[in-house]
Every structure is written in C-alpha cells, then in structure tokens.
Amino acid sequence: TRIQRHHFDEVVNICVGLYQTRESLKNSTFYEHLLEMDHYDGLRLATAQMIISSSAANRNLAGGDILRMASNIIKLDNLQSNSALPQDKREMVHIMSITMEDYMKDKGNKTLQFFDFIFGQDNDLITEEIKLDVVSKHDRMSDRKKNGSHVTQGKHADRDELRGRLMADPVFGLILNETEMLVNQAAAKKHR
C-alpha cells in the first residue's frame, strides 16, 4: 500500500482543525458539528472519524471502521494463506465479504445471509422468526436515519460533487482509494 504513517497524522490534523475550532462550536458534540458545518467540512470530519477515531475519543461506539475493515481483510487473508497451518485448518477459516453497495441494495437479505454465515443455516439457536424480527427492526431504524439532516444521512443534491472532492483529496483520497481496492479484491475472491 502507498499509505504511510504521515497520512494518518494528516487525518488527525484535519480533525483537530475542524473539531471545536469555531467559536459557535466550541462546546458542541460531534453530531452537532455535522448539523452545523457545511457539507464538505462535515464530510471530512465524519471521514476522519471513520478512519482514525476510537470510541473513547468521541464517547460513542463508532469510529475507525475503515482501517479496522482493511486490517481484518489483510489478517484473515494472511491466516488463510499461512502455510505453517495445516491445509484442513486453513479451510476451516471462512470469510464473508459484502460490499456496501450490495448491502445498501438489499439490507434485509444481506443481514439474513450474515446470520446464516455466523450461525449456520441449520442452527437451533436463532430461529427464522428471530432473524426476521431483527431484520425488521434494523429496516425501521435505517428508514429513520434516511431522513437525517446532516451530510452523512440521506441523499443530498451535492452528493456526487462531495464524493469527487473527497476522492480527489490528497489525504483522504489515497486512504479511501487504497481501502476500496483492498475491499474490491476481497469481494472478487469471494465470487471466484
């Protein structure tokens, strides 16, 4: 990968430059920043949080997902290809990869596939009724979030422009593009 430590330092600097630096946002929460900032700065702050943040940093159970996902893909791939492990043990390691695009197109079925992957299709622990109930609750929660009023919620008229600016950004673009290539390679392996 072309991602180096200094790129993460730059993400931290972007975050520090955006968070609680305006007088009107000095005591504001992360969420309040997203509501008040212009779309591009809000997206940059949210992207920084998804790249480097720990839950302790924002008192939330979110953050760092992009790097954690990339790390998990690499570690699991290394485990599956580790010749020090017997072949039968390596074959026991299974990975389920779902692209966000596929998930967003069919959240319910992808969630059911996830349950089957984790618990097996013929399990006695999680009944079909329980699975469908969880999917239904998840759908209702997702529907509520679609009507959000900040840049990371719902669809916005400037979505394509914002995505283009983010992907062209010398810091975020590199990290996001490298991560996307890694995810696409993992998804392609799954379909072979």
PDB file of C-alpha atoms in Angstrom:
ATOM      1  CA  THR A   1       0.000   0.000   0.000  1.00  0.00           C
ATOM      2  CA  ARG A   2       1.055   3.574  -0.536  1.00  0.00           C
ATOM      3  CA  ILE A   3      -0.470   4.662   2.779  1.00  0.00           C
ATOM      4  CA  GLN A   4       2.190   5.813   5.239  1.00  0.00           C
ATOM      5  CA  ARG A   5       2.075   6.885   8.889  1.00  0.00           C
ATOM      6  CA  HIS A   6       2.261  10.565   7.976  1.00  0.00           C
ATOM      7  CA  HIS A   7      -1.064  10.213   6.132  1.00  0.00           C
ATOM      8  CA  PHE A   8      -2.737   9.309   9.434  1.00  0.00           C
ATOM      9  CA  ASP A   9      -1.025  12.236  11.126  1.00  0.00           C
ATOM     10  CA  GLU A  10      -2.542  14.437   8.418  1.00  0.00           C
ATOM     11  CA  VAL A  11      -6.002  12.976   9.108  1.00  0.00           C
ATOM     12  CA  VAL A  12      -5.536  13.823  12.787  1.00  0.00           C
ATOM     13  CA  ASN A  13      -4.509  17.365  11.816  1.00  0.00           C
ATOM     14  CA  ILE A  14      -7.624  17.730   9.646  1.00  0.00           C
ATOM     15  CA  CYS A  15      -9.786  16.527  12.525  1.00  0.00           C
ATOM     16  CA  VAL A  16      -8.107  18.871  15.012  1.00  0.00           C
ATOM     17  CA  GLY A  17      -8.551  21.730  12.554  1.00  0.00           C
ATOM     18  CA  LEU A  18     -12.275  21.062  12.193  1.00  0.00           C
ATOM     19  CA  TYR A  19     -13.466  19.959  15.634  1.00  0.00           C
ATOM     20  CA  GLN A  20     -14.459  22.607  18.189  1.00  0.00           C
ATOM     21  CA  THR A  21     -12.345  25.282  16.491  1.00  0.00           C
ATOM     22  CA  ARG A  22     -15.163  27.653  15.545  1.00  0.00           C
ATOM     23  CA  GLU A  23     -16.450  29.833  18.348  1.00  0.00           C
ATOM     24  CA  SER A  24     -20.038  28.703  17.704  1.00  0.00           C
ATOM     25  CA  LEU A  25     -18.981  25.031  18.022  1.00  0.00           C
ATOM     26  CA  LYS A  26     -16.538  25.267  20.969  1.00  0.00           C
ATOM     27  CA  ASN A  27     -18.683  23.075  23.245  1.00  0.00           C
ATOM     28  CA  SER A  28     -20.545  21.167  20.567  1.00  0.00           C
ATOM     29  CA  THR A  29     -20.721  17.413  20.120  1.00  0.00           C
ATOM     30  CA  PHE A  30     -19.572  15.553  17.023  1.00  0.00           C
ATOM     31  CA  TYR A  31     -23.198  15.240  15.908  1.00  0.00           C
ATOM     32  CA  GLU A  32     -23.825  18.962  16.420  1.00  0.00           C
ATOM     33  CA  HIS A  33     -20.793  19.676  14.244  1.00  0.00           C
ATOM     34  CA  LEU A  34     -22.280  17.579  11.456  1.00  0.00           C
ATOM     35  CA  LEU A  35     -25.532  19.525  11.711  1.00  0.00           C
ATOM     36  CA  GLU A  36     -23.841  22.943  11.640  1.00  0.00           C
ATOM     37  CA  MET A  37     -20.872  22.539   9.294  1.00  0.00           C
ATOM     38  CA  ASP A  38     -21.048  22.988   5.549  1.00  0.00           C
ATOM     39  CA  HIS A  39     -21.391  19.670   3.751  1.00  0.00           C
ATOM     40  CA  TYR A  40     -17.758  19.302   2.706  1.00  0.00           C
ATOM     41  CA  ASP A  41     -16.274  20.056   6.134  1.00  0.00           C
ATOM     42  CA  GLY A  42     -18.891  17.811   7.770  1.00  0.00           C
ATOM     43  CA  LEU A  43     -17.994  15.002   5.392  1.00  0.00           C
ATOM     44  CA  ARG A  44     -14.279  15.496   6.063  1.00  0.00           C
ATOM     45  CA  LEU A  45     -14.860  15.369   9.827  1.00  0.00           C
ATOM     46  CA  ALA A  46     -17.042  12.252   9.543  1.00  0.00           C
ATOM     47  CA  THR A  47     -14.499  10.593   7.233  1.00  0.00           C
ATOM     48  CA  ALA A  48     -11.671  11.352   9.662  1.00  0.00           C
ATOM     49  CA  GLN A  49     -13.742   9.756  12.425  1.00  0.00           C
ATOM     50  CA  MET A  50     -14.356   6.660  10.283  1.00  0.00           C
ATOM     51  CA  ILE A  51     -10.639   6.365   9.530  1.00  0.00           C
ATOM     52  CA  ILE A  52      -8.889   7.021  12.839  1.00  0.00           C
ATOM     53  CA  SER A  53     -11.284   7.571  15.710  1.00  0.00           C
ATOM     54  CA  SER A  54     -11.638   5.268  18.647  1.00  0.00           C
ATOM     55  CA  SER A  55     -14.878   5.019  20.568  1.00  0.00           C
ATOM     56  CA  ALA A  56     -13.131   6.581  23.566  1.00  0.00           C
ATOM     57  CA  ALA A  57     -12.327   9.685  21.524  1.00  0.00           C
ATOM     58  CA  ASN A  58     -15.932  10.503  20.709  1.00  0.00           C
ATOM     59  CA  ARG A  59     -17.751   8.773  23.594  1.00  0.00           C
ATOM     60  CA  ASN A  60     -19.602   6.695  21.046  1.00  0.00           C
ATOM     61  CA  LEU A  61     -19.399   3.139  19.829  1.00  0.00           C
ATOM     62  CA  ALA A  62     -18.241   4.185  16.386  1.00  0.00           C
ATOM     63  CA  GLY A  63     -15.092   5.125  14.578  1.00  0.00           C
ATOM     64  CA  GLY A  64     -12.027   3.678  12.964  1.00  0.00           C
ATOM     65  CA  ASP A  65     -14.173   1.370  10.860  1.00  0.00           C
ATOM     66  CA  ILE A  66     -12.333   1.933   7.582  1.00  0.00           C
ATOM     67  CA  LEU A  67      -8.924   0.910   8.924  1.00  0.00           C
ATOM     68  CA  ARG A  68     -10.352  -1.894  11.056  1.00  0.00           C
ATOM     69  CA  MET A  69     -12.073  -3.327   7.979  1.00  0.00           C
ATOM     70  CA  ALA A  70      -8.863  -3.149   5.934  1.00  0.00           C
ATOM     71  CA  SER A  71      -6.847  -4.704   8.752  1.00  0.00           C
ATOM     72  CA  ASN A  72      -9.355  -7.537   9.164  1.00  0.00           C
ATOM     73  CA  ILE A  73      -9.259  -8.301   5.436  1.00  0.00           C
ATOM     74  CA  ILE A  74      -5.455  -8.464   5.454  1.00  0.00           C
ATOM     75  CA  LYS A  75      -5.232 -10.550   8.650  1.00  0.00           C
ATOM     76  CA  LEU A  76      -7.845 -13.058   7.519  1.00  0.00           C
ATOM     77  CA  ASP A  77      -6.228 -13.365   4.097  1.00  0.00           C
ATOM     78  CA  ASN A  78      -2.864 -13.976   5.791  1.00  0.00           C
ATOM     79  CA  LEU A  79      -4.451 -16.628   8.008  1.00  0.00           C
ATOM     80  CA  GLN A  80      -5.978 -18.433   5.039  1.00  0.00           C
ATOM     81  CA  SER A  81      -2.695 -18.438   3.155  1.00  0.00           C
ATOM     82  CA  ASN A  82      -0.421 -19.273   6.108  1.00  0.00           C
ATOM     83  CA  SER A  83       1.499 -22.373   5.025  1.00  0.00           C
ATOM     84  CA  ALA A  84       2.532 -23.023   8.653  1.00  0.00           C
ATOM     85  CA  LEU A  85      -1.061 -24.067   9.324  1.00  0.00           C
ATOM     86  CA  PRO A  86      -2.260 -27.437   8.039  1.00  0.00           C
ATOM     87  CA  GLN A  87      -4.450 -27.156   4.951  1.00  0.00           C
ATOM     88  CA  ASP A  88      -7.507 -28.629   6.716  1.00  0.00           C
ATOM     89  CA  LYS A  89      -7.256 -25.903   9.397  1.00  0.00           C
ATOM     90  CA  ARG A  90      -6.928 -23.159   6.778  1.00  0.00           C
ATOM     91  CA  GLU A  91     -10.031 -24.481   5.033  1.00  0.00           C
ATOM     92  CA  MET A  92     -11.965 -24.000   8.266  1.00  0.00           C
ATOM     93  CA  VAL A  93     -11.468 -20.223   8.053  1.00  0.00           C
ATOM     94  CA  HIS A  94     -14.325 -18.650   6.160  1.00  0.00           C
ATOM     95  CA  ILE A  95     -14.764 -15.001   5.299  1.00  0.00           C
ATOM     96  CA  MET A  96     -17.941 -13.251   4.344  1.00  0.00           C
ATOM     97  CA  SER A  97     -17.366 -10.081   2.347  1.00  0.00           C
ATOM     98  CA  ILE A  98     -20.233  -7.786   1.421  1.00  0.00           C
ATOM     99  CA  THR A  99     -19.701  -4.555  -0.427  1.00  0.00           C
ATOM    100  CA  MET A 100     -21.575  -1.550   0.932  1.00  0.00           C
ATOM    101  CA  GLU A 101     -23.247  -1.184  -2.450  1.00  0.00           C
ATOM    102  CA  ASP A 102     -24.622  -4.743  -2.285  1.00  0.00           C
ATOM    103  CA  TYR A 103     -25.676  -4.230   1.325  1.00  0.00           C
ATOM    104  CA  MET A 104     -27.484  -0.974   0.579  1.00  0.00           C
ATOM    105  CA  LYS A 105     -29.348  -2.560  -2.345  1.00  0.00           C
ATOM    106  CA  ASP A 106     -30.693  -5.414  -0.224  1.00  0.00           C
ATOM    107  CA  LYS A 107     -30.144  -4.860   3.511  1.00  0.00           C
ATOM    108  CA  GLY A 108     -32.679  -7.458   4.628  1.00  0.00           C
ATOM    109  CA  ASN A 109     -31.338 -10.363   2.606  1.00  0.00           C
ATOM    110  CA  LYS A 110     -27.719  -9.440   3.294  1.00  0.00           C
ATOM    111  CA  THR A 111     -28.471  -9.382   7.027  1.00  0.00           C
ATOM    112  CA  LEU A 112     -30.116 -12.814   6.759  1.00  0.00           C
ATOM    113  CA  GLN A 113     -27.077 -14.103   4.844  1.00  0.00           C
ATOM    114  CA  PHE A 114     -24.895 -12.750   7.652  1.00  0.00           C
ATOM    115  CA  PHE A 115     -26.936 -14.642  10.264  1.00  0.00           C
ATOM    116  CA  ASP A 116     -26.636 -17.843   8.232  1.00  0.00           C
ATOM    117  CA  PHE A 117     -22.885 -17.302   7.881  1.00  0.00           C
ATOM    118  CA  ILE A 118     -22.400 -16.786  11.622  1.00  0.00           C
ATOM    119  CA  PHE A 119     -24.819 -19.377  12.984  1.00  0.00           C
ATOM    120  CA  GLY A 120     -25.167 -21.765  10.042  1.00  0.00           C
ATOM    121  CA  GLN A 121     -28.333 -22.297   8.054  1.00  0.00           C
ATOM    122  CA  ASP A 122     -29.497 -25.241  10.143  1.00  0.00           C
ATOM    123  CA  ASN A 123     -28.954 -23.820  13.621  1.00  0.00           C
ATOM    124  CA  ASP A 124     -31.192 -24.224  16.633  1.00  0.00           C
ATOM    125  CA  LEU A 125     -30.107 -21.017  18.390  1.00  0.00           C
ATOM    126  CA  ILE A 126     -31.529 -18.352  16.121  1.00  0.00           C
ATOM    127  CA  THR A 127     -34.933 -19.163  14.672  1.00  0.00           C
ATOM    128  CA  GLU A 128     -36.164 -17.744  11.387  1.00  0.00           C
ATOM    129  CA  GLU A 129     -38.659 -15.671  13.381  1.00  0.00           C
ATOM    130  CA  ILE A 130     -35.888 -14.057  15.440  1.00  0.00           C
ATOM    131  CA  LYS A 131     -33.843 -13.342  12.315  1.00  0.00           C
ATOM    132  CA  LEU A 132     -36.801 -11.707  10.571  1.00  0.00           C
ATOM    133  CA  ASP A 133     -37.607  -9.668  13.677  1.00  0.00           C
ATOM    134  CA  VAL A 134     -34.032  -8.328  13.816  1.00  0.00           C
ATOM    135  CA  VAL A 135     -34.129  -7.512  10.085  1.00  0.00           C
ATOM    136  CA  SER A 136     -37.446  -5.694  10.535  1.00  0.00           C
ATOM    137  CA  LYS A 137     -36.107  -3.608  13.441  1.00  0.00           C
ATOM    138  CA  HIS A 138     -32.942  -2.843  11.501  1.00  0.00           C
ATOM    139  CA  ASP A 139     -35.002  -1.723   8.479  1.00  0.00           C
ATOM    140  CA  ARG A 140     -37.119   0.585  10.648  1.00  0.00           C
ATOM    141  CA  MET A 141     -34.003   2.109  12.202  1.00  0.00           C
ATOM    142  CA  SER A 142     -32.415   2.584   8.763  1.00  0.00           C
ATOM    143  CA  ASP A 143     -35.585   4.249   7.468  1.00  0.00           C
ATOM    144  CA  ARG A 144     -35.482   6.762  10.334  1.00  0.00           C
ATOM    145  CA  LYS A 145     -31.886   7.653   9.522  1.00  0.00           C
ATOM    146  CA  LYS A 146     -32.681   8.301   5.844  1.00  0.00           C
ATOM    147  CA  ASN A 147     -34.457  11.498   6.818  1.00  0.00           C
ATOM    148  CA  GLY A 148     -31.450  12.911   8.682  1.00  0.00           C
ATOM    149  CA  SER A 149     -30.429  16.494   8.217  1.00  0.00           C
ATOM    150  CA  HIS A 150     -26.640  16.309   8.134  1.00  0.00           C
ATOM    151  CA  VAL A 151     -24.272  15.343   5.351  1.00  0.00           C
ATOM    152  CA  THR A 152     -23.774  11.689   6.338  1.00  0.00           C
ATOM    153  CA  GLN A 153     -27.503  10.965   6.457  1.00  0.00           C
ATOM    154  CA  GLY A 154     -29.794  10.609   3.491  1.00  0.00           C
ATOM    155  CA  LYS A 155     -29.185  11.683  -0.085  1.00  0.00           C
ATOM    156  CA  HIS A 156     -28.076  15.221  -0.844  1.00  0.00           C
ATOM    157  CA  ALA A 157     -28.074  17.087  -4.152  1.00  0.00           C
ATOM    158  CA  ASP A 158     -24.320  17.669  -3.868  1.00  0.00           C
ATOM    159  CA  ARG A 159     -23.515  14.019  -3.099  1.00  0.00           C
ATOM    160  CA  ASP A 160     -21.582  13.282  -6.301  1.00  0.00           C
ATOM    161  CA  GLU A 161     -19.614  16.525  -6.035  1.00  0.00           C
ATOM    162  CA  LEU A 162     -18.728  15.795  -2.394  1.00  0.00           C
ATOM    163  CA  ARG A 163     -17.668  12.244  -3.219  1.00  0.00           C
ATOM    164  CA  GLY A 164     -15.492  13.514  -6.062  1.00  0.00           C
ATOM    165  CA  ARG A 165     -13.845  16.132  -3.847  1.00  0.00           C
ATOM    166  CA  LEU A 166     -13.202  13.595  -1.104  1.00  0.00           C
ATOM    167  CA  MET A 167     -11.714  11.044  -3.502  1.00  0.00           C
ATOM    168  CA  ALA A 168      -9.506  13.743  -5.064  1.00  0.00           C
ATOM    169  CA  ASP A 169      -8.283  14.946  -1.661  1.00  0.00           C
ATOM    170  CA  PRO A 170      -4.561  14.136  -1.321  1.00  0.00           C
ATOM    171  CA  VAL A 171      -5.018  12.618   2.171  1.00  0.00           C
ATOM    172  CA  PHE A 172      -8.497  11.098   2.232  1.00  0.00           C
ATOM    173  CA  GLY A 173      -8.422  10.108  -1.424  1.00  0.00           C
ATOM    174  CA  LEU A 174      -5.314   7.981  -1.033  1.00  0.00           C
ATOM    175  CA  ILE A 175      -6.607   6.170   2.055  1.00  0.00           C
ATOM    176  CA  LEU A 176     -10.109   5.658   0.650  1.00  0.00           C
ATOM    177  CA  ASN A 177      -8.905   4.547  -2.794  1.00  0.00           C
ATOM    178  CA  GLU A 178      -6.382   2.075  -1.341  1.00  0.00           C
ATOM    179  CA  THR A 179      -9.037   0.692   1.010  1.00  0.00           C
ATOM    180  CA  GLU A 180     -11.573   0.417  -1.799  1.00  0.00           C
ATOM    181  CA  MET A 181      -9.091  -1.579  -3.910  1.00  0.00           C
ATOM    182  CA  LEU A 182      -8.486  -3.931  -0.973  1.00  0.00           C
ATOM    183  CA  VAL A 183     -12.227  -4.437  -0.423  1.00  0.00           C
ATOM    184  CA  ASN A 184     -12.854  -4.986  -4.143  1.00  0.00           C
ATOM    185  CA  GLN A 185     -10.082  -7.609  -4.264  1.00  0.00           C
ATOM    186  CA  ALA A 186     -11.628  -9.403  -1.267  1.00  0.00           C
ATOM    187  CA  ALA A 187     -15.089  -9.259  -2.855  1.00  0.00           C
ATOM    188  CA  ALA A 188     -13.699 -10.587  -6.151  1.00  0.00           C
ATOM    189  CA  LYS A 189     -12.055 -13.527  -4.332  1.00  0.00           C
ATOM    190  CA  LYS A 190     -15.407 -14.361  -2.783  1.00  0.00           C
ATOM    191  CA  HIS A 191     -17.001 -14.672  -6.238  1.00  0.00           C
ATOM    192  CA  ARG A 192     -14.278 -16.932  -7.707  1.00  0.00           C
TER     193      ARG A 192
END
